[in-house]
Coordinates of C-alpha atoms and ligand atoms in Angstrom, one line a residue:
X330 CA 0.0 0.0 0.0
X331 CA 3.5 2.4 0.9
X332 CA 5.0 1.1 -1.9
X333 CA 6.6 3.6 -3.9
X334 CA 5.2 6.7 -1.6
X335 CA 7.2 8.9 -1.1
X336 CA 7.3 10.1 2.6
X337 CA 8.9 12.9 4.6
X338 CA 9.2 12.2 8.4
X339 CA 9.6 15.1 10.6
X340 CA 11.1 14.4 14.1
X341 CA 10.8 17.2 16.5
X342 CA 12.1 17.3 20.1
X343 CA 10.3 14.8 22.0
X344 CA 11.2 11.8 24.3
X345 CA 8.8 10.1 22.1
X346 CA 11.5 10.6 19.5
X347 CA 13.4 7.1 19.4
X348 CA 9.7 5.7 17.8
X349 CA 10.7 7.2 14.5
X350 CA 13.5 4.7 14.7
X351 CA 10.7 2.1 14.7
X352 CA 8.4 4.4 12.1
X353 CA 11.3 4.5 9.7
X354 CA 11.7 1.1 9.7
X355 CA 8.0 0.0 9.4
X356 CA 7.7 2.6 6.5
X357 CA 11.1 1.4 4.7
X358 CA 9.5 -2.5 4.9
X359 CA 6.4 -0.8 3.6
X360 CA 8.7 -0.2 0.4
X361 CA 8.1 3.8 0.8
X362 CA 10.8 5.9 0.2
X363 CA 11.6 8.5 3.2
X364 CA 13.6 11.4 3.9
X365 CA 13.9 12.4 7.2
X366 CA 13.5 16.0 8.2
X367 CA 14.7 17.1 12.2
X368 CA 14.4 20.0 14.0
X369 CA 18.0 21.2 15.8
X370 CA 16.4 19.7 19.1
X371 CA 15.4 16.6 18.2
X372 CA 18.9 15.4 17.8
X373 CA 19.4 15.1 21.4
X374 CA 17.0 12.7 21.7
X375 CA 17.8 10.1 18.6
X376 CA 21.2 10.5 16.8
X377 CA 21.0 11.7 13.0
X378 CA 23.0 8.9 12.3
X379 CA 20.4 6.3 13.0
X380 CA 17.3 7.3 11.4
X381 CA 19.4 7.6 8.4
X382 CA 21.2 4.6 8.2
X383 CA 17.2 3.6 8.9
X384 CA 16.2 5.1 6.2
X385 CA 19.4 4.8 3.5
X386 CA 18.7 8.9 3.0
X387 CA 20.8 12.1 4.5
X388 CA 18.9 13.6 6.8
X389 CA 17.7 17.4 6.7
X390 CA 18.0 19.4 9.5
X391 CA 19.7 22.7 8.5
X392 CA 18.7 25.1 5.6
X393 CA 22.2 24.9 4.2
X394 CA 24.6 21.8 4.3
X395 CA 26.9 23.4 6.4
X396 CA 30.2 21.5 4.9
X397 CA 29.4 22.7 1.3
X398 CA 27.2 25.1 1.5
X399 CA 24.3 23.1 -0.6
X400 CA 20.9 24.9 -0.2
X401 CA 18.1 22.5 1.1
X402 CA 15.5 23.6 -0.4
X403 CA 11.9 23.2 1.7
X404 CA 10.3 24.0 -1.7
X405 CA 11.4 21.1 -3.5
X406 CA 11.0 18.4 -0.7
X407 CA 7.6 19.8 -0.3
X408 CA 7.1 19.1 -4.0
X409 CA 8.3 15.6 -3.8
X410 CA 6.3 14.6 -1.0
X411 CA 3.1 12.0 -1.1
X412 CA 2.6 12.7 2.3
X413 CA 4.5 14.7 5.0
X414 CA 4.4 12.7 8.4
X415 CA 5.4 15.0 11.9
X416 CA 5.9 12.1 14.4
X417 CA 6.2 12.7 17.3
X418 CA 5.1 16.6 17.0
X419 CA 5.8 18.5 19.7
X420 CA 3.4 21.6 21.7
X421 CA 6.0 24.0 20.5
X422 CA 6.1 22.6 16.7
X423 CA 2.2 22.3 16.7
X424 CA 2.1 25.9 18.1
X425 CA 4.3 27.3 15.1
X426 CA 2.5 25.5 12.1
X427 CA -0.6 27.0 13.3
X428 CA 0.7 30.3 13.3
X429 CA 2.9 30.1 10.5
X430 CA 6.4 30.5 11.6
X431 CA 9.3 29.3 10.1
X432 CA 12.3 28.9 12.0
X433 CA 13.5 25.5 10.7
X434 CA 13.3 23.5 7.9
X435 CA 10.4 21.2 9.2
X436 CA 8.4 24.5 9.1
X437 CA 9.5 25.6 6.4
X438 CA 8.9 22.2 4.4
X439 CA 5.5 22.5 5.7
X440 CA 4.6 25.7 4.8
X441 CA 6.0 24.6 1.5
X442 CA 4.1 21.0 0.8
X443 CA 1.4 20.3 -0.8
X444 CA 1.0 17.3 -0.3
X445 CA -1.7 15.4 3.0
X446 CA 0.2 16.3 6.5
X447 CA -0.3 14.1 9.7
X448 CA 0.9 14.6 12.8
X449 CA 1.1 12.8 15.9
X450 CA 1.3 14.2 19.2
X451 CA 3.3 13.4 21.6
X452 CA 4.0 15.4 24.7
X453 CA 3.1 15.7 28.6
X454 CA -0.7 15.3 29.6
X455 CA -1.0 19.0 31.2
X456 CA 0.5 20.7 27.9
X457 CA -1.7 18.6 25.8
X458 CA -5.1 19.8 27.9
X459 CA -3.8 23.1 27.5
X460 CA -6.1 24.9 25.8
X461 CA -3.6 26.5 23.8
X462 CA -2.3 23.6 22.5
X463 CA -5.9 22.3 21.8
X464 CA -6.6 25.4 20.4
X465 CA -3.7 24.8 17.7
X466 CA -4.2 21.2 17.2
X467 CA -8.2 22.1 16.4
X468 CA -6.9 25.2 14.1
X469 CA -4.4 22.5 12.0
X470 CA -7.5 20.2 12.1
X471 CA -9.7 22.3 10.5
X472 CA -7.3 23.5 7.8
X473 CA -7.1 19.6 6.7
X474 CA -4.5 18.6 9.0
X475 CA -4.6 15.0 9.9
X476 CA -3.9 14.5 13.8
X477 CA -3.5 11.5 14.9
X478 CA -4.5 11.4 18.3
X479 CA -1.8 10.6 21.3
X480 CA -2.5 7.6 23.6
X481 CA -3.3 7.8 27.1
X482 CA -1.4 6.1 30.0
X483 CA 2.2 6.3 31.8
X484 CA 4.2 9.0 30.4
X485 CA 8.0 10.0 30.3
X486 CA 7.5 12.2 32.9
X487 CA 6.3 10.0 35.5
X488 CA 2.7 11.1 35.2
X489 CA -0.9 9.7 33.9
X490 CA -2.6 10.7 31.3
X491 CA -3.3 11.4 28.0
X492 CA 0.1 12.5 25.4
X493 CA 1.4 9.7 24.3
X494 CA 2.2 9.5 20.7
X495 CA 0.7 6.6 19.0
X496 CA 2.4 3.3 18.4
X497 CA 4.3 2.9 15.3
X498 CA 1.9 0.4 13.7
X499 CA -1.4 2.6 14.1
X500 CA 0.5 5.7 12.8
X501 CA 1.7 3.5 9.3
X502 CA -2.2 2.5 9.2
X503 CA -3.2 6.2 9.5
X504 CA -0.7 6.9 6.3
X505 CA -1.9 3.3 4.8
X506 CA -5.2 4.6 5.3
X507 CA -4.5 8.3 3.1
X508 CA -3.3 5.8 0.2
X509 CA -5.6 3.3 0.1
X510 CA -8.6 4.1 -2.0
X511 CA -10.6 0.7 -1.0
X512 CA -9.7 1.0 2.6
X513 CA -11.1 4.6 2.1
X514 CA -14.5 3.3 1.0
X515 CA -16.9 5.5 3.3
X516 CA -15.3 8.8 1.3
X517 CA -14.5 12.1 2.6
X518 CA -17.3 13.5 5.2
X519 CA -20.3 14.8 2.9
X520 CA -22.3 17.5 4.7
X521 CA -25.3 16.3 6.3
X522 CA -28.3 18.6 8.6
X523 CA -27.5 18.5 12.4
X524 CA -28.5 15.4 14.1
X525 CA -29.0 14.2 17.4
X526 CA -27.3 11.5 18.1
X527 CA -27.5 9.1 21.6
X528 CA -24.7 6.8 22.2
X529 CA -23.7 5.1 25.0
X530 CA -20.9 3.9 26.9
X531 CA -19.1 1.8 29.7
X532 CA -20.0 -0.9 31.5
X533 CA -23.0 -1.6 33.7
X534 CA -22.5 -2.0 37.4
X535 CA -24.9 -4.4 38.7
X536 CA -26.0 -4.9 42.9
X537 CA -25.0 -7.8 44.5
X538 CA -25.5 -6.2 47.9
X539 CA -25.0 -2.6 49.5
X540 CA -21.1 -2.8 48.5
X541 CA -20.5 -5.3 45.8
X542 CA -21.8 -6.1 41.7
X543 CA -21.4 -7.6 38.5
X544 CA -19.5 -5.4 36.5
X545 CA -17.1 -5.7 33.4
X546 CA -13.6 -4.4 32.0
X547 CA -14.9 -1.7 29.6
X548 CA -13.4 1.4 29.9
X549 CA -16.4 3.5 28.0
X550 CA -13.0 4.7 26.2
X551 CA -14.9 4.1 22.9
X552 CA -18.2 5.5 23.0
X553 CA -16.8 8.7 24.7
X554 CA -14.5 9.5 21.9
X555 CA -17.8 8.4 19.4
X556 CA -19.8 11.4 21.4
X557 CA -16.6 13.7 20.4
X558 CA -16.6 12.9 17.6
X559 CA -20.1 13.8 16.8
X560 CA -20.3 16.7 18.7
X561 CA -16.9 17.9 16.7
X562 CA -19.3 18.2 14.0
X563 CA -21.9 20.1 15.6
X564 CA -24.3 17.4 16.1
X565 CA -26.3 17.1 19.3
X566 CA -25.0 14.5 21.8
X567 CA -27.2 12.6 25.1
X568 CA -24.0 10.2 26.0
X569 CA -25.6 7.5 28.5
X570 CA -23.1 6.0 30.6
X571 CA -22.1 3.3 33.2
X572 CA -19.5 4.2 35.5
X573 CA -16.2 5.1 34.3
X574 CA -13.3 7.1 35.5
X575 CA -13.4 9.3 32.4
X576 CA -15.4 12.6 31.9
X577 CA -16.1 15.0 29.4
X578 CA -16.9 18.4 29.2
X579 CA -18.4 19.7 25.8
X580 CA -21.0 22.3 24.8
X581 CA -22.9 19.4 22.3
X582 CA -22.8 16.6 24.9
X583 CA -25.2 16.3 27.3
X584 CA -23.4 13.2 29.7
X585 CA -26.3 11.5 32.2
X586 CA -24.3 9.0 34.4
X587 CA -26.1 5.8 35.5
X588 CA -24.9 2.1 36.9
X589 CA -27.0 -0.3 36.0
X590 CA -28.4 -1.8 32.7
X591 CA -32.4 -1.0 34.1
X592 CA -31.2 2.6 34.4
X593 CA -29.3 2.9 31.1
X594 CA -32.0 0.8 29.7
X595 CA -34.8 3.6 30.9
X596 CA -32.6 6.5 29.8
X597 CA -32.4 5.4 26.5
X598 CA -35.6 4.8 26.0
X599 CA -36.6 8.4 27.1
X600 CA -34.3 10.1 25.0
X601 CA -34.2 7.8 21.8
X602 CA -37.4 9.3 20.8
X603 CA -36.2 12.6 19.8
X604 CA -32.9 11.4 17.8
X605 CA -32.0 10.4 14.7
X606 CA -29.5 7.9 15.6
X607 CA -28.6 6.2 18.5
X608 CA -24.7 4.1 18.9
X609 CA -24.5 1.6 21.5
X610 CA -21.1 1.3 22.5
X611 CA -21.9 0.1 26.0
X612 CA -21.1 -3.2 27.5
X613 CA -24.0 -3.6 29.3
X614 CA -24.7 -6.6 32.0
X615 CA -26.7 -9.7 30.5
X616 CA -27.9 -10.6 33.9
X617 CA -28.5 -8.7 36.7
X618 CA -29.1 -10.5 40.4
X619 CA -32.8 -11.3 41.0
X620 CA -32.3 -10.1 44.7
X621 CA -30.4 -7.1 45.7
X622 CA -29.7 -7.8 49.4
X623 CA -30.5 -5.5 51.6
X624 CA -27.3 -6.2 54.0
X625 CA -23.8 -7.2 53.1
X626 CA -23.4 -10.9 52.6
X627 CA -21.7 -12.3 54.8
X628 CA -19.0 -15.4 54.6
X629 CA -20.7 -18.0 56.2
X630 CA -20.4 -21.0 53.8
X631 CA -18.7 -22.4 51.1
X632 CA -20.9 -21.8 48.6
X633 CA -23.2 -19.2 47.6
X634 CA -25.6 -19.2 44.6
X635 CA -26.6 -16.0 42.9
X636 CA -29.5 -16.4 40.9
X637 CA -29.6 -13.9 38.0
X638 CA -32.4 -12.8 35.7
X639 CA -32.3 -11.4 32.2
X640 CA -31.6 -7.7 31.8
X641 CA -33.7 -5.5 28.3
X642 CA -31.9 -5.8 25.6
X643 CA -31.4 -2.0 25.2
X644 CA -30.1 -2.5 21.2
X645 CA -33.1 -4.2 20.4
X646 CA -36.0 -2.2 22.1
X647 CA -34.7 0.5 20.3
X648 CA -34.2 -1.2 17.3
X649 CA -38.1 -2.4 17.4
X650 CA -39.5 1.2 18.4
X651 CA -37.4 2.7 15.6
X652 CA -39.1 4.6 13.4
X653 CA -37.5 4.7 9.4
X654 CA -35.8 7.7 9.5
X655 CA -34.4 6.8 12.9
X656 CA -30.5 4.5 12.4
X657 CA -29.2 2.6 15.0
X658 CA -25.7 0.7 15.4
X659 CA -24.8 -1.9 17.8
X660 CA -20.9 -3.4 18.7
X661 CA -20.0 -6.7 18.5
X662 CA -17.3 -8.1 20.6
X663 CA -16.7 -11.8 19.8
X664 CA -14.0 -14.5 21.0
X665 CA -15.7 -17.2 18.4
X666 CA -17.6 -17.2 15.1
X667 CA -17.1 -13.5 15.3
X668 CA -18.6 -12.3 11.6
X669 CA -21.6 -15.2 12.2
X670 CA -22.6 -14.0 15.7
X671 CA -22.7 -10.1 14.7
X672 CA -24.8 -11.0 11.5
X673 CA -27.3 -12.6 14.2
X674 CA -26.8 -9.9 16.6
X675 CA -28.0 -7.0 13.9
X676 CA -30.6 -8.9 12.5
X677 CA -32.3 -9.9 16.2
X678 CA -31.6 -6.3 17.2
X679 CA -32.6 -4.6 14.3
X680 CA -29.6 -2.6 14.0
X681 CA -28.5 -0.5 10.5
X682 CA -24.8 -1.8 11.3
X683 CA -22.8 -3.3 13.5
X684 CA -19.1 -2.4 14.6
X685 CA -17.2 -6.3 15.5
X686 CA -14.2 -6.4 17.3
X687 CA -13.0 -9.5 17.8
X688 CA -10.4 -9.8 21.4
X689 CA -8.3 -12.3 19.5
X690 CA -6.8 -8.8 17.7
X691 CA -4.2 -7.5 20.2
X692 CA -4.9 -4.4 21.1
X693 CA -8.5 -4.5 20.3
X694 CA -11.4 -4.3 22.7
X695 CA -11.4 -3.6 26.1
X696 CA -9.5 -0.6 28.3
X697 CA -7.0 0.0 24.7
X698 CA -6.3 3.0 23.4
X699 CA -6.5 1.6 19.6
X700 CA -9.6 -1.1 18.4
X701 CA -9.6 -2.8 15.2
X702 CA -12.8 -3.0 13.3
X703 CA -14.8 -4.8 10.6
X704 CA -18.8 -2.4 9.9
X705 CA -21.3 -5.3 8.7
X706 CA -24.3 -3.6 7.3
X707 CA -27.8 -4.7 7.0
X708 CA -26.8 -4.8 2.9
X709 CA -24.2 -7.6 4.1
X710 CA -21.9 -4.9 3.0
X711 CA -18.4 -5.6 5.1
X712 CA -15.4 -2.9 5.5
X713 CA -13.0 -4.1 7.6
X714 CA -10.3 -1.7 9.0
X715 CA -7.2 -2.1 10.4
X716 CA -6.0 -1.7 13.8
X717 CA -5.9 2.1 14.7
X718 CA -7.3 5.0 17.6
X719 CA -10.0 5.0 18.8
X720 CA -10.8 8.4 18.1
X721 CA -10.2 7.1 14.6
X722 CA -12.1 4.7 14.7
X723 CA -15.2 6.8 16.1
X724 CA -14.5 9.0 12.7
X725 CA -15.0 6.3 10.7
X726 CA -18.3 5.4 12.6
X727 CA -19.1 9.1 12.3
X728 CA -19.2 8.3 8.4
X729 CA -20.8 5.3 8.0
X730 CA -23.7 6.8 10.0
X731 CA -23.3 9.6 7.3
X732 CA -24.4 7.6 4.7
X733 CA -28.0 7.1 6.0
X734 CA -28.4 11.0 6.0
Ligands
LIG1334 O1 -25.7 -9.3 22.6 P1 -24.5 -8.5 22.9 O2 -24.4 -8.0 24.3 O3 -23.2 -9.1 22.5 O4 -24.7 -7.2 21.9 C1 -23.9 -6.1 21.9 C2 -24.6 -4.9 21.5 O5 -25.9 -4.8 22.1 C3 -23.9 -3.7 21.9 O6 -24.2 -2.7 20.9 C4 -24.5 -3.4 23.2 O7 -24.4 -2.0 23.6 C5 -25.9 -3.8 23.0 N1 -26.6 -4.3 24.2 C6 -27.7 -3.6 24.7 N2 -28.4 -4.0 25.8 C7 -28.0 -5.2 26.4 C8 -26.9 -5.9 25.9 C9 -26.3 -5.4 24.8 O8 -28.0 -2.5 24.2 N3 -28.7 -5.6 27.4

C-alpha cells in the first residue's frame, strides 16, 4: 500500500523521539521511500546517524549543508512529497505550524508541501489539555491537517494521562489509510443537517449487595470519543453511561451518568425518541441479580448461589420502536464465530450496522487505546479496517452513520 510513496518524516524534540527509529523502519519494509527532516532539538533525543542509516537517505536538519554550502530547499521536498508525516510533533512545533512561523526547515517544508500532513502528538498530559495547545491542534485540524490522536497512559515524565504518541503500527495504518482508495470506501465526510445523536458507553455496574456487583472491564473509552466525535461536528450529543473514571466536558454533549443496565435501559428509551441515531457502544450486563440484598453478605459458607435474571436488551428495544428515518448501530465483541454471531446480533436487534471487534486482535477491545474494526451492514456490506485509535475509529463510525443521511 506504501510502496513507492514517497514520505517525509519530521522528528521534533520529544522523548517520544526514538519511535521514529521504529516508524522508519516500518515505512522502509512498507517499500516507501523516506527522507527524514529534524528540527535542531530533536537530535538530542535520537542521533541523525540512525534514522538515516534507517532510512538509507541524509537527513535534513539545516537550511544549508553546512560542509558545502548546498541549499536544502523546503520548496522542493515539499514538492516531492506524497505525504509529510510530523511524528512525534511537539506543543512548540504544533504551536508554530498554526501560526505560520518558520524557523526551521520542518516548518519551512510544511509551509511549503502540498501534499496530505499528519501529525502525531506526543508530549506531557497537562500541555496537551492546555487549551492553547488544543486550540492549535483544532486550528491544523480544520485547515485539513490530519492529527492522529496521542495515547493515554504512563508517560515519560512520571505522570498519567493522555500524550502519548501513538504506536508505530497505528501511525503507518493512518498513512496506509491516506493511500488506500478501497480501505477509504466510506469517502471524505459529505455535509449532512445537524442530528442528534444518543450513544452510550461503559460498563454496567450491577448490585449484588450494599457494596458489591457484576461489572465488566470496559473502559467507555470508545463511546466517549464516538460522542466527540459527533459533537466535533456540531451534532447534538445525550451520552448514556455506566461508571467510568473518564469525563467529558463539551458544549454538544449532554453526559447523564447511570450504573446499572435497568437505568441505562430507561434513559435510553426516554431520550431515543427525539434522535436520529442512537450508537450503543456500551457493554451492558446480560444478567442482573434477582435479589439485591439488603445487608452485606456475609461469609458463612462455602458456597453461595446467585440467581440472575435477564436484563432488556437496550439495542433491540430501540431497534423495534425505531421509526424509518431513525438509524441505530450496535458493537459486537466476539472470541468465536465473530462475523456469524454479529450478522445474528444485527438482525435480532434490528440494528442499520454493527461495529465487530474481535479480542483475538491484540490491542482490540477492552480498556485500549486503539480497536480494530470490521462495519457489517444490514446490505451484508463488510469494510474491515485495520487496527488504529479510537478516536479514529469513532470517525470512521461518524461516516458510515453519514451515509443514511
Ligand atoms: O448481545 P451483545 O451484548 O453481544 O450485543 C452487543 C450490542 O448490544 C452492543 O451494541 C450493546 O451496547 C448492545 N446491548 C444492549 N443491551 C443489552 C446488551 C447489549 O444494548 N442488554
Amino acid at each position: 500500500m506504501l510502496k513507492g510513496k514517497k514520505i517525509i518524516l519530521g522528528v521534533t524534540g520529544s522523548i517520544a523521539a526514538y519511535k521514529a527509529a521504529i516508524l522508519v523502519r516500518l515505512l522502509v519494509k512498507e517499500g516507501a521511500e523516506v527522507k527524514v527532516i529534524m528540527t535542531p532539538l530533536s537530535r538530542e533525543f535520537i542521533t541523525p546517524l540512525t534514522l538515516a542509516t534507517l532510512s538509507k537517505n541524509p537527513i535534513l536538519v539545516d537550511f544549508f549543508d553546512p560542509e558545502d554550502g548546498r541549499w536544502n530547499s523546503h520548496v522542493e521536498i515539499g514538492i516531492w512529497a506524497d505525504a509529510y508525516l510530523i511524528a512525534p510533533a511537539t506543543a512548540n512545533t504544533l504551536a508554530k505550524m498554526a501560526h505560520g512561523m518558520a524557523d526551521n526547515l520542518l516548518l519551512t517544508t510544511y509551509l511549503s508541501a502540498r501534499c496530505p500532513v499528519l501529525v502525531a502528538p506526543a508530549m506531557d498530559v497537562d500541555m496537551f489539555n492546555h487549551i492553547a495547545t488544543q486550540e492549535n491542534i483544532r486550528l491544523l485540524h480544520s485547515r485539513g491537517v490530519h492529527v492522529i490522536e496521542p495515547s493515554s497512559g504512563e508517560l515519560a515524565s512520571g505522570l498519567e494521562g493522555k500524550g502519548r504518541m501513538q504506536e508505530p503500527e497505528v501511525i503507518v495504518n493512518s498513512l496506509k489509510e491516506l493511500f488506500n482508495k478501497n480501505l477509504d470506501t466510506l469517502g471524505s465526510k459529505k455535509k449532512v443537517r445537524p442530528l442528534k445523536v444518543l450513544v452510550t458507553a461503559g460498563p454496567t455496574y450491577e448490585p449484588i449487595d450494599p457494596v458489591r456487583f457484576i461489572g465488566n472491564y470496559s473502559s467507555g473509552k470508545m463511546g466517549f470519543a464516538i460522542a466527540k466525535a459527533f459533537a466535533g461536528q456540531d451534532h447534538e450529543v445525550i451520552l448514556i453511561t455506566g461508571p467510568t473514571s473518564l469525563d467529558i466536558s463539551h458544549p454538544k454533549i449532554r453526559l447523564i451518568r447511570v450504573q446499572t443496565a435497568l437505568q441505562m435501559h430507561d434513559a435510553c428509551l426516554e431520550y431515543f425518541p427525539s434522535c436520529d441515531c442512537a450508537v450503543l457502544s456500551a457493554a451492558v450486563a446480560d444478567y442482573t441479580p434477582a435479589v439485591r440484598a439488603e445487608q452485606k453478605i456475609k461469609r458463612d459458607k462455602d458456597y453461595l448461589h446467585l440467581e440472575l435474571k435477564a436484563n432488556p436488551d437496550i439495542a433491540s428495544a430501540l431497534g423495534q420502536m425505531k421509526t424509518q428515518k431513525q438509524v441505530t448501530v450496535g458493537f459486537a465483541l466476539e472470541t468465536a464465530n465473530e462475523r456469524e454471531n454479529a450478522k445474528q446480533k444485527l438482525a435480532r436487534k434490528n440494528l442499520d450496522f454493527i461495529v465487530l471487534n474481535s479480542l483475538n486482535e491484540e490491542g482490540a477491545g477492552f480498556n485500549t487505546d486503539t480497536n480494530k474494526v470490521t462495519f457489517i451492514d444490514n446490505h451484508n456490506k463488510e469494510i474491515e479496517f485495520p487496527l488504529k485509535g479510537k478516536e479514529e475509529v469513532a470517525q470512521d463510525i461518524l461516516k458510515k452513520v453519514y451515509t443514511y443521511f
